[in-house]
């Protein structure tokens, strides 16, 4: 394995969607509430948007459905998208019923809308989900917390590069994913 491949693998593993969502949603929850009381809401968001889907992927991987967590064959991604949509939907419903801060609920709705768009595009063309999440989370944090979070787009760029370097995606697929993630998040939070 070359140094470039090792670096790309490290980046894609560290900045995979479940990790980005875990850190990001906790930050969004805290910012939306204005104090620590938003942290449990952020953890619920991370659980529903990132950890449940990652757990499902791992379960299917162990069953032999997919070779690894990347599910590079776009035709096998439909069940994952359906699990993500259901999990985010349940989480958003719990947030509505629990009177969660508006910012974290809006973030969940943005992630749900982004997933619908990813699913629609994926039906015809392979788009990068990792890149979409890596761009959506800094956008969400920038709107609910501070514009300084836009500097995290450097990490989004690293995710895009890693996905191309590992030959999981083309430049166009990662650029489309990142653009979709940022645009969806921004549209929902400025509406």
JSON list of C-alpha atoms in Angstrom, two decimals:
[
{"chain": "A", "resi": 1, "resn": "UNK", "atom": "CA", "xyz": [0.00, 0.00, 0.00]},
{"chain": "A", "resi": 2, "resn": "UNK", "atom": "CA", "xyz": [1.41, 3.38, -1.00]},
{"chain": "A", "resi": 3, "resn": "UNK", "atom": "CA", "xyz": [1.71, 6.36, 1.33]},
{"chain": "A", "resi": 4, "resn": "UNK", "atom": "CA", "xyz": [-1.00, 8.13, -0.68]},
{"chain": "A", "resi": 5, "resn": "UNK", "atom": "CA", "xyz": [-3.38, 5.19, -0.29]},
{"chain": "A", "resi": 6, "resn": "UNK", "atom": "CA", "xyz": [-2.61, 4.90, 3.42]},
{"chain": "A", "resi": 7, "resn": "UNK", "atom": "CA", "xyz": [-3.28, 8.61, 3.92]},
{"chain": "A", "resi": 8, "resn": "UNK", "atom": "CA", "xyz": [-6.51, 8.43, 1.91]},
{"chain": "A", "resi": 9, "resn": "UNK", "atom": "CA", "xyz": [-7.68, 5.38, 3.87]},
{"chain": "A", "resi": 10, "resn": "UNK", "atom": "CA", "xyz": [-6.93, 7.13, 7.17]},
{"chain": "A", "resi": 11, "resn": "UNK", "atom": "CA", "xyz": [-8.84, 10.26, 6.16]},
{"chain": "A", "resi": 12, "resn": "UNK", "atom": "CA", "xyz": [-11.85, 8.34, 4.87]},
{"chain": "A", "resi": 13, "resn": "UNK", "atom": "CA", "xyz": [-11.97, 6.19, 8.01]},
{"chain": "A", "resi": 14, "resn": "UNK", "atom": "CA", "xyz": [-11.60, 9.05, 10.50]},
{"chain": "A", "resi": 15, "resn": "UNK", "atom": "CA", "xyz": [-13.95, 11.42, 8.66]},
{"chain": "A", "resi": 16, "resn": "UNK", "atom": "CA", "xyz": [-16.60, 8.84, 7.79]},
{"chain": "A", "resi": 17, "resn": "UNK", "atom": "CA", "xyz": [-20.19, 10.05, 8.14]},
{"chain": "A", "resi": 18, "resn": "UNK", "atom": "CA", "xyz": [-20.90, 8.48, 11.55]},
{"chain": "A", "resi": 19, "resn": "UNK", "atom": "CA", "xyz": [-17.88, 10.24, 13.10]},
{"chain": "A", "resi": 20, "resn": "UNK", "atom": "CA", "xyz": [-18.58, 13.59, 11.43]},
{"chain": "A", "resi": 21, "resn": "UNK", "atom": "CA", "xyz": [-22.23, 13.39, 12.49]},
{"chain": "A", "resi": 22, "resn": "UNK", "atom": "CA", "xyz": [-21.37, 12.40, 16.07]},
{"chain": "A", "resi": 23, "resn": "UNK", "atom": "CA", "xyz": [-19.16, 15.44, 16.59]},
{"chain": "A", "resi": 24, "resn": "UNK", "atom": "CA", "xyz": [-21.23, 17.78, 14.44]},
{"chain": "A", "resi": 25, "resn": "UNK", "atom": "CA", "xyz": [-24.68, 16.98, 15.81]},
{"chain": "A", "resi": 26, "resn": "UNK", "atom": "CA", "xyz": [-23.50, 17.35, 19.40]},
{"chain": "A", "resi": 27, "resn": "UNK", "atom": "CA", "xyz": [-22.11, 20.77, 18.49]},
{"chain": "A", "resi": 28, "resn": "UNK", "atom": "CA", "xyz": [-25.31, 21.70, 16.65]},
{"chain": "A", "resi": 29, "resn": "UNK", "atom": "CA", "xyz": [-27.44, 20.60, 19.62]},
{"chain": "A", "resi": 30, "resn": "UNK", "atom": "CA", "xyz": [-25.38, 22.63, 22.08]},
{"chain": "A", "resi": 31, "resn": "UNK", "atom": "CA", "xyz": [-25.41, 25.70, 19.83]},
{"chain": "A", "resi": 32, "resn": "UNK", "atom": "CA", "xyz": [-29.14, 25.39, 19.15]},
{"chain": "A", "resi": 33, "resn": "UNK", "atom": "CA", "xyz": [-29.96, 25.23, 22.86]},
{"chain": "A", "resi": 34, "resn": "UNK", "atom": "CA", "xyz": [-27.36, 27.79, 23.84]},
{"chain": "A", "resi": 35, "resn": "UNK", "atom": "CA", "xyz": [-25.99, 25.54, 26.59]},
{"chain": "A", "resi": 36, "resn": "UNK", "atom": "CA", "xyz": [-25.26, 21.95, 27.59]},
{"chain": "A", "resi": 37, "resn": "UNK", "atom": "CA", "xyz": [-28.96, 20.96, 27.52]},
{"chain": "A", "resi": 38, "resn": "UNK", "atom": "CA", "xyz": [-28.69, 20.67, 23.74]},
{"chain": "A", "resi": 39, "resn": "UNK", "atom": "CA", "xyz": [-26.03, 17.97, 23.97]},
{"chain": "A", "resi": 40, "resn": "UNK", "atom": "CA", "xyz": [-28.53, 15.11, 24.55]},
{"chain": "A", "resi": 41, "resn": "UNK", "atom": "CA", "xyz": [-30.53, 16.34, 21.54]},
{"chain": "A", "resi": 42, "resn": "UNK", "atom": "CA", "xyz": [-27.34, 16.37, 19.50]},
{"chain": "A", "resi": 43, "resn": "UNK", "atom": "CA", "xyz": [-26.53, 12.84, 20.65]},
{"chain": "A", "resi": 44, "resn": "UNK", "atom": "CA", "xyz": [-30.02, 11.73, 19.59]},
{"chain": "A", "resi": 45, "resn": "UNK", "atom": "CA", "xyz": [-29.43, 13.35, 16.20]},
{"chain": "A", "resi": 46, "resn": "UNK", "atom": "CA", "xyz": [-26.05, 11.63, 15.86]},
{"chain": "A", "resi": 47, "resn": "UNK", "atom": "CA", "xyz": [-27.57, 8.30, 16.86]},
{"chain": "A", "resi": 48, "resn": "UNK", "atom": "CA", "xyz": [-30.35, 8.54, 14.29]},
{"chain": "A", "resi": 49, "resn": "UNK", "atom": "CA", "xyz": [-28.45, 10.17, 11.43]},
{"chain": "A", "resi": 50, "resn": "UNK", "atom": "CA", "xyz": [-25.10, 8.42, 11.82]},
{"chain": "A", "resi": 51, "resn": "UNK", "atom": "CA", "xyz": [-24.79, 5.61, 14.31]},
{"chain": "A", "resi": 52, "resn": "UNK", "atom": "CA", "xyz": [-27.92, 3.61, 13.45]},
{"chain": "A", "resi": 53, "resn": "UNK", "atom": "CA", "xyz": [-27.14, 3.67, 9.70]},
{"chain": "A", "resi": 54, "resn": "UNK", "atom": "CA", "xyz": [-23.48, 2.77, 10.38]},
{"chain": "A", "resi": 55, "resn": "UNK", "atom": "CA", "xyz": [-24.63, -0.09, 12.61]},
{"chain": "A", "resi": 56, "resn": "UNK", "atom": "CA", "xyz": [-26.94, -1.34, 9.87]},
{"chain": "A", "resi": 57, "resn": "UNK", "atom": "CA", "xyz": [-24.13, -1.23, 7.31]},
{"chain": "A", "resi": 58, "resn": "UNK", "atom": "CA", "xyz": [-21.84, -3.14, 9.67]},
{"chain": "A", "resi": 59, "resn": "UNK", "atom": "CA", "xyz": [-24.55, -5.74, 10.36]},
{"chain": "A", "resi": 60, "resn": "UNK", "atom": "CA", "xyz": [-25.11, -6.29, 6.64]},
{"chain": "A", "resi": 61, "resn": "UNK", "atom": "CA", "xyz": [-21.37, -6.38, 6.02]},
{"chain": "A", "resi": 62, "resn": "UNK", "atom": "CA", "xyz": [-20.94, -9.14, 8.61]},
{"chain": "A", "resi": 63, "resn": "UNK", "atom": "CA", "xyz": [-23.77, -11.05, 6.94]},
{"chain": "A", "resi": 64, "resn": "UNK", "atom": "CA", "xyz": [-21.81, -10.87, 3.69]},
{"chain": "A", "resi": 65, "resn": "UNK", "atom": "CA", "xyz": [-24.19, -8.49, 1.91]},
{"chain": "A", "resi": 66, "resn": "UNK", "atom": "CA", "xyz": [-21.39, -5.98, 1.23]},
{"chain": "A", "resi": 67, "resn": "UNK", "atom": "CA", "xyz": [-17.63, -6.26, 1.22]},
{"chain": "A", "resi": 68, "resn": "UNK", "atom": "CA", "xyz": [-17.06, -3.25, 3.46]},
{"chain": "A", "resi": 69, "resn": "UNK", "atom": "CA", "xyz": [-18.73, -0.12, 4.82]},
{"chain": "A", "resi": 70, "resn": "UNK", "atom": "CA", "xyz": [-18.20, 1.82, 1.60]},
{"chain": "A", "resi": 71, "resn": "UNK", "atom": "CA", "xyz": [-20.82, -0.05, -0.45]},
{"chain": "A", "resi": 72, "resn": "UNK", "atom": "CA", "xyz": [-19.20, 1.04, -3.68]},
{"chain": "A", "resi": 73, "resn": "UNK", "atom": "CA", "xyz": [-21.89, -0.58, -5.83]},
{"chain": "A", "resi": 74, "resn": "UNK", "atom": "CA", "xyz": [-24.59, 2.12, -6.00]},
{"chain": "A", "resi": 75, "resn": "UNK", "atom": "CA", "xyz": [-27.24, -0.45, -6.93]},
{"chain": "A", "resi": 76, "resn": "UNK", "atom": "CA", "xyz": [-26.95, -1.97, -3.44]},
{"chain": "A", "resi": 77, "resn": "UNK", "atom": "CA", "xyz": [-27.46, 1.30, -1.56]},
{"chain": "A", "resi": 78, "resn": "UNK", "atom": "CA", "xyz": [-31.29, 1.51, -1.52]},
{"chain": "A", "resi": 79, "resn": "UNK", "atom": "CA", "xyz": [-31.71, -0.34, 1.82]},
{"chain": "A", "resi": 80, "resn": "UNK", "atom": "CA", "xyz": [-29.15, 1.93, 3.45]},
{"chain": "A", "resi": 81, "resn": "UNK", "atom": "CA", "xyz": [-30.97, 5.06, 2.29]},
{"chain": "A", "resi": 82, "resn": "UNK", "atom": "CA", "xyz": [-34.27, 3.67, 3.57]},
{"chain": "A", "resi": 83, "resn": "UNK", "atom": "CA", "xyz": [-32.74, 2.93, 6.99]},
{"chain": "A", "resi": 84, "resn": "UNK", "atom": "CA", "xyz": [-31.27, 6.45, 7.11]},
{"chain": "A", "resi": 85, "resn": "UNK", "atom": "CA", "xyz": [-34.59, 8.06, 6.19]},
{"chain": "A", "resi": 86, "resn": "UNK", "atom": "CA", "xyz": [-36.53, 5.99, 8.74]},
{"chain": "A", "resi": 87, "resn": "UNK", "atom": "CA", "xyz": [-33.98, 6.57, 11.49]},
{"chain": "A", "resi": 88, "resn": "UNK", "atom": "CA", "xyz": [-33.79, 10.34, 10.92]},
{"chain": "A", "resi": 89, "resn": "UNK", "atom": "CA", "xyz": [-37.60, 10.45, 10.72]},
{"chain": "A", "resi": 90, "resn": "UNK", "atom": "CA", "xyz": [-37.96, 8.70, 14.08]},
{"chain": "A", "resi": 91, "resn": "UNK", "atom": "CA", "xyz": [-35.34, 10.98, 15.60]},
{"chain": "A", "resi": 92, "resn": "UNK", "atom": "CA", "xyz": [-37.07, 14.10, 14.26]},
{"chain": "A", "resi": 93, "resn": "UNK", "atom": "CA", "xyz": [-40.41, 12.89, 15.60]},
{"chain": "A", "resi": 94, "resn": "UNK", "atom": "CA", "xyz": [-38.85, 12.34, 19.03]},
{"chain": "A", "resi": 95, "resn": "UNK", "atom": "CA", "xyz": [-37.43, 15.86, 18.85]},
{"chain": "A", "resi": 96, "resn": "UNK", "atom": "CA", "xyz": [-40.84, 17.33, 17.99]},
{"chain": "A", "resi": 97, "resn": "UNK", "atom": "CA", "xyz": [-42.52, 15.40, 20.81]},
{"chain": "A", "resi": 98, "resn": "UNK", "atom": "CA", "xyz": [-39.73, 16.32, 23.24]},
{"chain": "A", "resi": 99, "resn": "UNK", "atom": "CA", "xyz": [-39.75, 20.01, 22.30]},
{"chain": "A", "resi": 100, "resn": "UNK", "atom": "CA", "xyz": [-36.12, 20.01, 21.13]},
{"chain": "A", "resi": 101, "resn": "UNK", "atom": "CA", "xyz": [-34.46, 23.29, 20.19]},
{"chain": "A", "resi": 102, "resn": "UNK", "atom": "CA", "xyz": [-35.49, 24.42, 16.72]},
{"chain": "A", "resi": 103, "resn": "UNK", "atom": "CA", "xyz": [-31.92, 24.43, 15.38]},
{"chain": "A", "resi": 104, "resn": "UNK", "atom": "CA", "xyz": [-31.31, 20.73, 16.00]},
{"chain": "A", "resi": 105, "resn": "UNK", "atom": "CA", "xyz": [-34.71, 19.76, 14.60]},
{"chain": "A", "resi": 106, "resn": "UNK", "atom": "CA", "xyz": [-34.04, 21.87, 11.51]},
{"chain": "A", "resi": 107, "resn": "UNK", "atom": "CA", "xyz": [-30.65, 20.16, 11.13]},
{"chain": "A", "resi": 108, "resn": "UNK", "atom": "CA", "xyz": [-32.38, 16.77, 11.21]},
{"chain": "A", "resi": 109, "resn": "UNK", "atom": "CA", "xyz": [-34.86, 17.90, 8.55]},
{"chain": "A", "resi": 110, "resn": "UNK", "atom": "CA", "xyz": [-31.98, 19.17, 6.41]},
{"chain": "A", "resi": 111, "resn": "UNK", "atom": "CA", "xyz": [-30.23, 15.80, 6.71]},
{"chain": "A", "resi": 112, "resn": "UNK", "atom": "CA", "xyz": [-33.47, 14.02, 5.83]},
{"chain": "A", "resi": 113, "resn": "UNK", "atom": "CA", "xyz": [-33.94, 16.21, 2.74]},
{"chain": "A", "resi": 114, "resn": "UNK", "atom": "CA", "xyz": [-30.31, 15.67, 1.76]},
{"chain": "A", "resi": 115, "resn": "UNK", "atom": "CA", "xyz": [-30.82, 11.91, 2.03]},
{"chain": "A", "resi": 116, "resn": "UNK", "atom": "CA", "xyz": [-33.91, 12.08, -0.21]},
{"chain": "A", "resi": 117, "resn": "UNK", "atom": "CA", "xyz": [-31.84, 13.97, -2.80]},
{"chain": "A", "resi": 118, "resn": "UNK", "atom": "CA", "xyz": [-28.93, 11.52, -2.49]},
{"chain": "A", "resi": 119, "resn": "UNK", "atom": "CA", "xyz": [-31.32, 8.58, -2.92]},
{"chain": "A", "resi": 120, "resn": "UNK", "atom": "CA", "xyz": [-32.90, 10.17, -6.00]},
{"chain": "A", "resi": 121, "resn": "UNK", "atom": "CA", "xyz": [-29.56, 10.88, -7.65]},
{"chain": "A", "resi": 122, "resn": "UNK", "atom": "CA", "xyz": [-28.12, 7.51, -6.66]},
{"chain": "A", "resi": 123, "resn": "UNK", "atom": "CA", "xyz": [-30.88, 5.79, -8.64]},
{"chain": "A", "resi": 124, "resn": "UNK", "atom": "CA", "xyz": [-29.14, 6.91, -11.84]},
{"chain": "A", "resi": 125, "resn": "UNK", "atom": "CA", "xyz": [-25.64, 8.00, -10.86]},
{"chain": "A", "resi": 126, "resn": "UNK", "atom": "CA", "xyz": [-23.21, 7.25, -8.04]},
{"chain": "A", "resi": 127, "resn": "UNK", "atom": "CA", "xyz": [-22.89, 10.30, -5.78]},
{"chain": "A", "resi": 128, "resn": "UNK", "atom": "CA", "xyz": [-20.63, 10.51, -2.74]},
{"chain": "A", "resi": 129, "resn": "UNK", "atom": "CA", "xyz": [-22.53, 10.31, 0.53]},
{"chain": "A", "resi": 130, "resn": "UNK", "atom": "CA", "xyz": [-19.33, 10.79, 2.53]},
{"chain": "A", "resi": 131, "resn": "UNK", "atom": "CA", "xyz": [-18.65, 14.06, 0.71]},
{"chain": "A", "resi": 132, "resn": "UNK", "atom": "CA", "xyz": [-22.25, 15.23, 1.20]},
{"chain": "A", "resi": 133, "resn": "UNK", "atom": "CA", "xyz": [-22.11, 14.66, 4.96]},
{"chain": "A", "resi": 134, "resn": "UNK", "atom": "CA", "xyz": [-18.62, 16.18, 5.21]},
{"chain": "A", "resi": 135, "resn": "UNK", "atom": "CA", "xyz": [-19.95, 19.39, 3.63]},
{"chain": "A", "resi": 136, "resn": "UNK", "atom": "CA", "xyz": [-23.40, 19.45, 5.28]},
{"chain": "A", "resi": 137, "resn": "UNK", "atom": "CA", "xyz": [-22.16, 19.34, 8.87]},
{"chain": "A", "resi": 138, "resn": "UNK", "atom": "CA", "xyz": [-19.84, 22.40, 8.67]},
{"chain": "A", "resi": 139, "resn": "UNK", "atom": "CA", "xyz": [-22.65, 24.29, 6.94]},
{"chain": "A", "resi": 140, "resn": "UNK", "atom": "CA", "xyz": [-25.09, 23.37, 9.70]},
{"chain": "A", "resi": 141, "resn": "UNK", "atom": "CA", "xyz": [-22.56, 24.36, 12.37]},
{"chain": "A", "resi": 142, "resn": "UNK", "atom": "CA", "xyz": [-21.83, 27.65, 10.60]},
{"chain": "A", "resi": 143, "resn": "UNK", "atom": "CA", "xyz": [-25.49, 28.61, 10.59]},
{"chain": "A", "resi": 144, "resn": "UNK", "atom": "CA", "xyz": [-26.38, 27.63, 14.17]},
{"chain": "A", "resi": 145, "resn": "UNK", "atom": "CA", "xyz": [-23.06, 28.43, 15.82]},
{"chain": "A", "resi": 146, "resn": "UNK", "atom": "CA", "xyz": [-20.46, 30.51, 13.96]},
{"chain": "A", "resi": 147, "resn": "UNK", "atom": "CA", "xyz": [-19.38, 31.21, 10.38]},
{"chain": "A", "resi": 148, "resn": "UNK", "atom": "CA", "xyz": [-15.89, 30.15, 11.49]},
{"chain": "A", "resi": 149, "resn": "UNK", "atom": "CA", "xyz": [-17.09, 26.57, 11.04]},
{"chain": "A", "resi": 150, "resn": "UNK", "atom": "CA", "xyz": [-16.85, 27.13, 7.28]},
{"chain": "A", "resi": 151, "resn": "UNK", "atom": "CA", "xyz": [-13.10, 26.63, 7.74]},
{"chain": "A", "resi": 152, "resn": "UNK", "atom": "CA", "xyz": [-13.97, 22.96, 8.25]},
{"chain": "A", "resi": 153, "resn": "UNK", "atom": "CA", "xyz": [-14.54, 22.78, 4.50]},
{"chain": "A", "resi": 154, "resn": "UNK", "atom": "CA", "xyz": [-10.83, 21.97, 4.40]},
{"chain": "A", "resi": 155, "resn": "UNK", "atom": "CA", "xyz": [-11.81, 18.66, 6.00]},
{"chain": "A", "resi": 156, "resn": "UNK", "atom": "CA", "xyz": [-14.61, 18.30, 3.45]},
{"chain": "A", "resi": 157, "resn": "UNK", "atom": "CA", "xyz": [-12.04, 18.75, 0.71]},
{"chain": "A", "resi": 158, "resn": "UNK", "atom": "CA", "xyz": [-9.85, 16.10, 2.34]},
{"chain": "A", "resi": 159, "resn": "UNK", "atom": "CA", "xyz": [-12.79, 13.67, 2.34]},
{"chain": "A", "resi": 160, "resn": "UNK", "atom": "CA", "xyz": [-13.42, 14.35, -1.36]},
{"chain": "A", "resi": 161, "resn": "UNK", "atom": "CA", "xyz": [-9.75, 13.80, -2.15]},
{"chain": "A", "resi": 162, "resn": "UNK", "atom": "CA", "xyz": [-9.64, 10.56, -0.17]},
{"chain": "A", "resi": 163, "resn": "UNK", "atom": "CA", "xyz": [-12.71, 9.14, -1.91]},
{"chain": "A", "resi": 164, "resn": "UNK", "atom": "CA", "xyz": [-11.14, 9.84, -5.32]},
{"chain": "A", "resi": 165, "resn": "UNK", "atom": "CA", "xyz": [-7.69, 8.59, -4.28]},
{"chain": "A", "resi": 166, "resn": "UNK", "atom": "CA", "xyz": [-9.24, 5.29, -3.14]},
{"chain": "A", "resi": 167, "resn": "UNK", "atom": "CA", "xyz": [-11.11, 5.08, -6.46]},
{"chain": "A", "resi": 168, "resn": "UNK", "atom": "CA", "xyz": [-14.49, 4.89, -4.74]},
{"chain": "A", "resi": 169, "resn": "UNK", "atom": "CA", "xyz": [-15.66, 8.01, -6.60]},
{"chain": "A", "resi": 170, "resn": "UNK", "atom": "CA", "xyz": [-14.75, 10.39, -9.38]},
{"chain": "A", "resi": 171, "resn": "UNK", "atom": "CA", "xyz": [-14.02, 14.08, -8.84]},
{"chain": "A", "resi": 172, "resn": "UNK", "atom": "CA", "xyz": [-17.49, 14.88, -10.23]},
{"chain": "A", "resi": 173, "resn": "UNK", "atom": "CA", "xyz": [-19.19, 12.48, -7.80]},
{"chain": "A", "resi": 174, "resn": "UNK", "atom": "CA", "xyz": [-17.45, 13.96, -4.77]},
{"chain": "A", "resi": 175, "resn": "UNK", "atom": "CA", "xyz": [-17.98, 17.54, -5.94]},
{"chain": "A", "resi": 176, "resn": "UNK", "atom": "CA", "xyz": [-21.67, 16.83, -6.51]},
{"chain": "A", "resi": 177, "resn": "UNK", "atom": "CA", "xyz": [-21.98, 15.24, -3.07]},
{"chain": "A", "resi": 178, "resn": "UNK", "atom": "CA", "xyz": [-20.25, 18.13, -1.32]},
{"chain": "A", "resi": 179, "resn": "UNK", "atom": "CA", "xyz": [-22.29, 20.71, -3.21]},
{"chain": "A", "resi": 180, "resn": "UNK", "atom": "CA", "xyz": [-25.54, 18.91, -2.45]},
{"chain": "A", "resi": 181, "resn": "UNK", "atom": "CA", "xyz": [-24.67, 18.56, 1.24]},
{"chain": "A", "resi": 182, "resn": "UNK", "atom": "CA", "xyz": [-23.77, 22.22, 1.68]},
{"chain": "A", "resi": 183, "resn": "UNK", "atom": "CA", "xyz": [-26.69, 23.52, -0.40]},
{"chain": "A", "resi": 184, "resn": "UNK", "atom": "CA", "xyz": [-29.30, 21.38, 1.32]},
{"chain": "A", "resi": 185, "resn": "UNK", "atom": "CA", "xyz": [-28.08, 22.33, 4.78]},
{"chain": "A", "resi": 186, "resn": "UNK", "atom": "CA", "xyz": [-27.89, 26.03, 3.93]},
{"chain": "A", "resi": 187, "resn": "UNK", "atom": "CA", "xyz": [-31.31, 26.08, 2.27]},
{"chain": "A", "resi": 188, "resn": "UNK", "atom": "CA", "xyz": [-33.04, 24.55, 5.27]},
{"chain": "A", "resi": 189, "resn": "UNK", "atom": "CA", "xyz": [-31.31, 26.71, 7.82]},
{"chain": "A", "resi": 190, "resn": "UNK", "atom": "CA", "xyz": [-31.77, 30.07, 6.13]},
{"chain": "A", "resi": 191, "resn": "UNK", "atom": "CA", "xyz": [-35.40, 29.37, 5.18]}
]
